[in-house]
Amino acid sequence: MNPIELSFEFFPPKTQEGVDKLRATRAQLAALKPKFVSVTFGAGGSTQQGTLDTVVEMAKEGFEAAPHLSCIGSSKESLRAILNAYRAHGIRHIVALRGDLPSGMGAVGELRYASELVSFIRAEFGDWFWIEVAGYPEYHPQSRSPRQDLENFARKVKAGANSAITQYFFNADAYFRFVEDAKKLGVDVPIVPGIMPITNFSQLMRFSEMCGAEVPRWIARRLESFGDDRESIRAFGLDVVTDLCGRLIAAKVPGLHFYTLNGAAATKGICERLGV
Ligand code: FAD
């Protein structure tokens, strides 16, 4: 099997137990030699210090660590301060997002879209950061039309992104089509598929509903039929997601970005089966 670049996404833990679990998770996943690891960021302030602390700790351990940064609800001044803090810690890789406002938070902030955040980072920090942006093979849930969503994606890449990571999907054809369509709009950066391991039926359906990813009926029905049988859910999820990754690797995708949800077992299981 050819080597493929892997990256792993984590969220900043809120408790000491969570911190310990994440340390153990990344100690296990380090053996897979990820190109980078990323840490999510809560729009509206919920996890911002946690993102910085987690990224700095991972960078000290030798990982290339990339914080996510969302602009919604933020002033340019506060974004500048966060970016300055990352630069001061030698962090050079960032995932630039619009984000979603937590319900009840009204103010949109000074930058409305991820494309504006990318332009802002380039204007203020030049080429210091390698910038990733998000792509949506099944389209962003708020997009007015697939065409406009693609154009908005191309716009944020052209604002200065180096690379993109997609929302997770289970329909490989949606990803292939998205990449083709983006290329036709002049997007020439790598578009790395986001991979969601399947370990929990109700959580998967909840996430997918929120982010606009489709869980195909045959997958949902099979998972549902296992009820509380977590072993069967995991085994079936491992088969389905490994097959998906196998198809993507065969099509020579530029990498695989795993949404680990701070657990090692599912991601490791898939990578081991793939032989990567
Ligand atoms: P944008 O690219 O700004 O797009 C948002 C919507 O606006 C789309 O519908 C787009 O079509 C539309 N749009 C864009 N530009 C324009 C324009 N000029 N005019 C009109 N419409 C426009 N969320 C978090 O809160 N924290 C995270 O850490 C996080 N990490 C993520 C990582 C990845 C890889 C992905 C795929 C998503 C992540 N998200 C995260 C979720 C993301 O913040 C949401 O999907 C959010 O709703 C959109 O963010 P975006 O950067 O894609 O936005």
CSV table of C-alpha atoms and ligand atoms in Angstrom, one decimal:
chain,number,residue,atom,x,y,z
A,1,MET,CA,0.0,0.0,0.0
A,2,ASN,CA,1.4,3.4,-0.9
A,3,PRO,CA,1.9,5.8,2.0
A,4,ILE,CA,-1.0,8.3,2.4
A,5,GLU,CA,-0.9,11.4,4.5
A,6,LEU,CA,-3.0,11.2,7.6
A,7,SER,CA,-4.3,13.9,9.9
A,8,PHE,CA,-6.3,13.7,13.0
A,9,GLU,CA,-8.8,16.1,14.5
A,10,PHE,CA,-9.5,16.5,18.2
A,11,PHE,CA,-11.6,18.7,20.4
A,12,PRO,CA,-10.3,20.6,23.4
A,13,PRO,CA,-11.2,18.6,26.5
A,14,LYS,CA,-13.1,20.3,29.3
A,15,THR,CA,-12.1,18.2,32.3
A,16,GLN,CA,-8.9,16.7,33.6
A,17,GLU,CA,-10.3,13.3,32.8
A,18,GLY,CA,-10.8,14.5,29.2
A,19,VAL,CA,-7.2,15.8,29.1
A,20,ASP,CA,-5.8,12.5,30.2
A,21,LYS,CA,-8.0,10.6,27.7
A,22,LEU,CA,-6.8,12.8,24.9
A,23,ARG,CA,-3.1,12.3,25.9
A,24,ALA,CA,-3.6,8.6,25.8
A,25,THR,CA,-5.4,8.8,22.5
A,26,ARG,CA,-2.7,10.8,20.7
A,27,ALA,CA,0.0,8.6,22.2
A,28,GLN,CA,-1.7,5.7,20.4
A,29,LEU,CA,-2.3,7.6,17.2
A,30,ALA,CA,1.3,8.9,17.1
A,31,ALA,CA,2.3,5.5,15.8
A,32,LEU,CA,0.4,6.3,12.6
A,33,LYS,CA,2.7,9.3,12.0
A,34,PRO,CA,0.1,11.9,11.1
A,35,LYS,CA,1.2,14.8,9.0
A,36,PHE,CA,-0.6,17.1,11.4
A,37,VAL,CA,-3.2,17.1,14.1
A,38,SER,CA,-5.9,19.7,14.5
A,39,VAL,CA,-7.9,21.0,17.4
A,40,THR,CA,-11.4,22.4,17.0
A,41,PHE,CA,-12.5,25.8,18.3
A,42,GLY,CA,-15.8,26.9,19.7
A,43,ALA,CA,-17.3,30.0,18.2
A,44,GLY,CA,-18.4,32.4,20.9
A,45,GLY,CA,-15.7,31.6,23.4
A,46,SER,CA,-16.6,28.2,24.8
A,47,THR,CA,-13.4,26.5,24.1
A,48,GLN,CA,-10.9,29.1,22.9
A,49,GLN,CA,-8.4,28.8,25.7
A,50,GLY,CA,-8.7,25.1,25.5
A,51,THR,CA,-7.8,25.1,21.8
A,52,LEU,CA,-4.7,27.2,22.5
A,53,ASP,CA,-3.6,25.0,25.5
A,54,THR,CA,-4.2,21.7,23.6
A,55,VAL,CA,-2.4,22.9,20.5
A,56,VAL,CA,0.6,24.2,22.4
A,57,GLU,CA,0.9,20.9,24.4
A,58,MET,CA,0.7,18.8,21.2
A,59,ALA,CA,3.3,21.0,19.5
A,60,LYS,CA,5.7,20.5,22.4
A,61,GLU,CA,5.2,16.8,22.0
A,62,GLY,CA,6.5,17.1,18.4
A,63,PHE,CA,3.2,17.1,16.4
A,64,GLU,CA,2.6,19.6,13.7
A,65,ALA,CA,-0.5,21.1,15.5
A,66,ALA,CA,-3.1,23.2,13.7
A,67,PRO,CA,-5.7,25.1,15.7
A,68,HIS,CA,-9.1,25.7,14.1
A,69,LEU,CA,-10.2,29.4,14.2
A,70,SER,CA,-13.7,30.6,13.5
A,71,CYS,CA,-14.5,34.3,12.9
A,72,ILE,CA,-18.2,34.5,13.5
A,73,GLY,CA,-19.1,36.6,16.5
A,74,SER,CA,-15.5,37.9,16.8
A,75,SER,CA,-13.9,41.3,16.3
A,76,LYS,CA,-10.8,41.7,14.2
A,77,GLU,CA,-8.9,42.7,17.3
A,78,SER,CA,-9.7,39.5,19.1
A,79,LEU,CA,-8.8,37.4,16.1
A,80,ARG,CA,-5.6,39.2,15.7
A,81,ALA,CA,-4.8,38.6,19.4
A,82,ILE,CA,-5.4,34.8,19.0
A,83,LEU,CA,-3.3,34.7,15.8
A,84,ASN,CA,-0.5,36.6,17.4
A,85,ALA,CA,-0.6,34.1,20.3
A,86,TYR,CA,-0.2,31.2,17.9
A,87,ARG,CA,2.6,32.9,16.0
A,88,ALA,CA,4.4,33.6,19.3
A,89,HIS,CA,4.2,29.8,20.0
A,90,GLY,CA,5.6,29.0,16.6
A,91,ILE,CA,2.3,27.5,15.3
A,92,ARG,CA,2.3,27.8,11.5
A,93,HIS,CA,-0.8,25.8,10.4
A,94,ILE,CA,-4.4,26.9,10.9
A,95,VAL,CA,-7.9,25.7,9.9
A,96,ALA,CA,-9.9,28.9,9.0
A,97,LEU,CA,-13.6,28.8,9.4
A,98,ARG,CA,-16.7,30.9,9.7
A,99,GLY,CA,-18.1,28.7,12.5
A,100,ASP,CA,-21.6,28.7,13.9
A,101,LEU,CA,-22.9,31.0,16.6
A,102,PRO,CA,-24.2,29.2,19.7
A,103,SER,CA,-28.0,29.7,19.9
A,104,GLY,CA,-28.8,32.9,21.8
A,105,MET,CA,-25.6,34.7,20.7
A,106,GLY,CA,-26.7,37.6,18.4
A,107,ALA,CA,-23.7,39.5,17.1
A,108,VAL,CA,-22.2,38.2,13.9
A,109,GLY,CA,-18.9,40.0,14.3
A,110,GLU,CA,-16.7,41.9,11.9
A,111,LEU,CA,-16.0,39.0,9.4
A,112,ARG,CA,-19.0,37.3,8.0
A,113,TYR,CA,-17.5,34.4,6.0
A,114,ALA,CA,-14.5,32.1,6.1
A,115,SER,CA,-13.2,33.8,2.9
A,116,GLU,CA,-13.0,37.1,4.8
A,117,LEU,CA,-11.1,35.4,7.6
A,118,VAL,CA,-8.6,33.9,5.1
A,119,SER,CA,-8.1,37.3,3.5
A,120,PHE,CA,-7.6,38.9,6.9
A,121,ILE,CA,-5.0,36.3,7.9
A,122,ARG,CA,-3.1,36.8,4.7
A,123,ALA,CA,-3.3,40.6,4.9
A,124,GLU,CA,-2.0,40.7,8.5
A,125,PHE,CA,0.3,37.7,8.7
A,126,GLY,CA,1.5,37.2,5.2
A,127,ASP,CA,2.6,33.6,4.5
A,128,TRP,CA,3.3,32.7,8.2
A,129,PHE,CA,0.3,30.3,8.3
A,130,TRP,CA,-0.5,27.3,6.1
A,131,ILE,CA,-4.3,27.8,5.8
A,132,GLU,CA,-6.8,25.0,5.5
A,133,VAL,CA,-10.5,25.7,4.8
A,134,ALA,CA,-13.6,23.5,4.9
A,135,GLY,CA,-15.3,22.0,1.9
A,136,TYR,CA,-18.8,20.4,1.7
A,137,PRO,CA,-19.2,17.6,-0.9
A,138,GLU,CA,-22.9,17.4,0.0
A,139,TYR,CA,-23.2,21.2,0.3
A,140,HIS,CA,-23.3,23.4,3.4
A,141,PRO,CA,-26.7,23.2,5.1
A,142,GLN,CA,-27.2,27.0,4.8
A,143,SER,CA,-26.1,27.3,1.2
A,144,ARG,CA,-28.6,28.9,-1.2
A,145,SER,CA,-27.7,26.5,-4.0
A,146,PRO,CA,-25.1,23.9,-4.8
A,147,ARG,CA,-23.6,26.2,-7.4
A,148,GLN,CA,-23.3,29.1,-5.1
A,149,ASP,CA,-21.8,26.9,-2.4
A,150,LEU,CA,-19.2,25.8,-4.8
A,151,GLU,CA,-18.5,29.3,-5.9
A,152,ASN,CA,-18.2,30.4,-2.2
A,153,PHE,CA,-15.8,27.5,-1.7
A,154,ALA,CA,-13.6,28.6,-4.7
A,155,ARG,CA,-13.7,32.1,-3.4
A,156,LYS,CA,-12.3,31.2,0.0
A,157,VAL,CA,-9.5,29.1,-1.6
A,158,LYS,CA,-8.6,32.0,-3.9
A,159,ALA,CA,-8.5,34.3,-0.9
A,160,GLY,CA,-5.3,32.5,0.0
A,161,ALA,CA,-6.0,29.0,1.4
A,162,ASN,CA,-3.3,26.3,0.8
A,163,SER,CA,-5.5,23.3,1.3
A,164,ALA,CA,-9.0,22.1,2.2
A,165,ILE,CA,-10.6,19.5,4.4
A,166,THR,CA,-14.1,18.3,3.7
A,167,GLN,CA,-17.0,17.6,5.9
A,168,TYR,CA,-17.4,13.9,6.3
A,169,PHE,CA,-19.5,11.9,3.9
A,170,PHE,CA,-20.4,8.3,3.2
A,171,ASN,CA,-21.1,8.8,-0.6
A,172,ALA,CA,-17.7,8.7,-2.2
A,173,ASP,CA,-19.2,9.9,-5.5
A,174,ALA,CA,-20.3,13.2,-3.9
A,175,TYR,CA,-16.7,13.8,-3.0
A,176,PHE,CA,-15.3,12.9,-6.4
A,177,ARG,CA,-17.9,15.2,-8.1
A,178,PHE,CA,-17.1,18.0,-5.6
A,179,VAL,CA,-13.4,17.9,-6.4
A,180,GLU,CA,-14.1,17.8,-10.2
A,181,ASP,CA,-16.5,20.8,-10.0
A,182,ALA,CA,-14.1,22.7,-7.8
A,183,LYS,CA,-11.3,22.1,-10.3
A,184,LYS,CA,-13.5,23.5,-13.0
A,185,LEU,CA,-13.7,26.7,-11.0
A,186,GLY,CA,-10.0,27.0,-10.8
A,187,VAL,CA,-9.4,25.3,-7.4
A,188,ASP,CA,-6.0,23.7,-7.5
A,189,VAL,CA,-5.2,23.0,-3.8
A,190,PRO,CA,-5.5,19.6,-2.3
A,191,ILE,CA,-9.0,18.7,-1.0
A,192,VAL,CA,-8.5,16.1,1.7
A,193,PRO,CA,-11.6,14.0,2.5
A,194,GLY,CA,-12.8,14.2,6.1
A,195,ILE,CA,-13.5,10.7,7.5
A,196,MET,CA,-15.9,10.0,10.4
A,197,PRO,CA,-15.5,6.6,12.0
A,198,ILE,CA,-18.8,5.0,13.0
A,199,THR,CA,-19.1,4.0,16.6
A,200,ASN,CA,-22.4,5.3,17.8
A,201,PHE,CA,-25.7,5.4,15.9
A,202,SER,CA,-27.6,8.1,17.7
A,203,GLN,CA,-24.6,10.4,17.8
A,204,LEU,CA,-23.9,9.9,14.1
A,205,MET,CA,-27.4,10.7,13.2
A,206,ARG,CA,-27.4,13.8,15.4
A,207,PHE,CA,-24.1,15.2,14.0
A,208,SER,CA,-25.2,14.4,10.4
A,209,GLU,CA,-28.5,16.2,10.8
A,210,MET,CA,-26.6,19.3,12.1
A,211,CYS,CA,-23.9,19.4,9.5
A,212,GLY,CA,-25.8,18.3,6.5
A,213,ALA,CA,-23.9,15.0,5.9
A,214,GLU,CA,-26.1,12.2,4.5
A,215,VAL,CA,-26.1,8.8,6.2
A,216,PRO,CA,-27.3,6.5,3.4
A,217,ARG,CA,-30.4,4.6,4.2
A,218,TRP,CA,-28.8,1.2,4.0
A,219,ILE,CA,-26.2,2.3,6.6
A,220,ALA,CA,-28.7,3.9,8.9
A,221,ARG,CA,-31.1,0.9,8.8
A,222,ARG,CA,-28.3,-1.5,9.5
A,223,LEU,CA,-26.9,0.5,12.4
A,224,GLU,CA,-30.4,1.0,13.8
A,225,SER,CA,-31.1,-2.7,13.7
A,226,PHE,CA,-28.2,-3.4,16.1
A,227,GLY,CA,-29.9,-1.5,18.9
A,228,ASP,CA,-27.6,-1.4,21.9
A,229,ASP,CA,-25.2,-4.0,20.5
A,230,ARG,CA,-22.2,-1.7,20.4
A,231,GLU,CA,-19.9,-4.4,19.2
A,232,SER,CA,-21.9,-5.0,16.0
A,233,ILE,CA,-22.2,-1.3,15.4
A,234,ARG,CA,-18.4,-1.0,15.7
A,235,ALA,CA,-17.8,-4.0,13.5
A,236,PHE,CA,-20.2,-2.8,10.8
A,237,GLY,CA,-18.9,0.8,11.0
A,238,LEU,CA,-15.3,-0.4,10.6
A,239,ASP,CA,-16.3,-2.4,7.5
A,240,VAL,CA,-18.2,0.6,5.9
A,241,VAL,CA,-15.6,3.3,6.6
A,242,THR,CA,-12.6,1.1,5.7
A,243,ASP,CA,-14.3,0.4,2.3
A,244,LEU,CA,-14.9,4.1,1.8
A,245,CYS,CA,-11.3,4.9,2.6
A,246,GLY,CA,-10.1,2.1,0.3
A,247,ARG,CA,-12.0,3.6,-2.6
A,248,LEU,CA,-10.7,7.1,-1.8
A,249,ILE,CA,-7.1,5.9,-1.6
A,250,ALA,CA,-7.5,4.0,-4.9
A,251,ALA,CA,-8.6,7.3,-6.4
A,252,LYS,CA,-5.4,8.8,-5.1
A,253,VAL,CA,-6.8,11.3,-2.7
A,254,PRO,CA,-4.2,13.7,-1.2
A,255,GLY,CA,-4.7,12.4,2.3
A,256,LEU,CA,-7.3,11.3,4.9
A,257,HIS,CA,-8.4,13.6,7.8
A,258,PHE,CA,-10.0,11.6,10.6
A,259,TYR,CA,-12.6,13.1,13.0
A,260,THR,CA,-11.4,11.1,15.9
A,261,LEU,CA,-13.8,12.5,18.6
A,262,ASN,CA,-10.8,12.1,20.9
A,263,GLY,CA,-10.8,8.3,20.7
A,264,ALA,CA,-8.1,6.2,19.1
A,265,ALA,CA,-9.7,2.8,18.6
A,266,ALA,CA,-11.9,3.4,15.6
A,267,THR,CA,-9.4,5.5,13.7
A,268,LYS,CA,-6.6,3.0,14.5
A,269,GLY,CA,-8.8,0.1,13.5
A,270,ILE,CA,-9.5,1.6,10.1
A,271,CYS,CA,-5.9,2.6,9.4
A,272,GLU,CA,-4.6,-0.9,10.4
A,273,ARG,CA,-7.1,-2.6,8.1
A,274,LEU,CA,-6.1,-0.3,5.3
A,275,GLY,CA,-2.4,-1.0,6.0
A,276,VAL,CA,-1.5,2.6,6.1
B,1,FAD,P1,-18.1,29.6,5.0
B,1,FAD,O1,-17.1,29.1,4.0
B,1,FAD,O2,-18.0,31.1,5.3
B,1,FAD,O3,-19.5,29.2,4.4
B,1,FAD,C1,-20.7,29.3,5.3
B,1,FAD,C2,-22.0,29.5,4.4
B,1,FAD,O4,-21.9,30.8,3.9
B,1,FAD,C3,-22.1,28.5,3.3
B,1,FAD,O5,-23.4,28.2,3.1
B,1,FAD,C4,-21.5,29.3,2.1
B,1,FAD,O6,-22.1,28.9,0.8
B,1,FAD,C5,-22.0,30.7,2.4
B,1,FAD,N1,-21.2,31.8,1.9
B,1,FAD,C6,-19.8,31.8,2.0
B,1,FAD,N2,-19.4,33.0,1.4
B,1,FAD,C7,-20.5,33.7,1.0
B,1,FAD,C8,-20.7,35.0,0.4
B,1,FAD,N3,-19.7,35.7,0.1
B,1,FAD,N4,-22.0,35.4,0.2
B,1,FAD,C9,-23.0,34.6,0.5
B,1,FAD,N5,-22.9,33.3,1.1
B,1,FAD,C10,-21.6,32.9,1.4
B,1,FAD,N6,-17.1,24.7,13.5
B,1,FAD,C11,-16.6,25.2,14.6
B,1,FAD,O7,-17.4,26.0,15.3
B,1,FAD,N7,-15.4,24.9,15.1
B,1,FAD,C12,-14.5,24.2,14.5
B,1,FAD,O8,-13.4,23.9,14.9
B,1,FAD,C13,-14.9,23.6,13.2
B,1,FAD,N8,-14.1,22.8,12.5
B,1,FAD,C14,-14.5,22.4,11.3
B,1,FAD,C15,-13.6,21.7,10.5
B,1,FAD,C16,-14.0,21.2,9.2
B,1,FAD,C17,-13.0,20.4,8.4
B,1,FAD,C18,-15.3,21.4,8.7
B,1,FAD,C19,-15.7,20.8,7.4
B,1,FAD,C20,-16.2,22.1,9.5
B,1,FAD,C21,-15.8,22.6,10.8
B,1,FAD,N9,-16.7,23.4,11.6
B,1,FAD,C22,-16.3,23.9,12.8
B,1,FAD,C23,-18.0,23.6,11.1
B,1,FAD,C24,-18.2,25.0,10.4
B,1,FAD,O9,-17.8,26.1,11.2
B,1,FAD,C25,-19.6,25.2,9.9
B,1,FAD,O10,-19.9,24.2,8.9
B,1,FAD,C26,-20.0,26.6,9.5
B,1,FAD,O11,-21.4,26.6,9.4
B,1,FAD,C27,-19.4,27.0,8.2
B,1,FAD,O12,-18.1,27.3,8.3
B,1,FAD,P2,-17.2,27.6,6.9
B,1,FAD,O13,-15.9,28.0,7.3
B,1,FAD,O14,-17.4,26.4,6.0
B,1,FAD,O15,-18.1,28.8,6.4
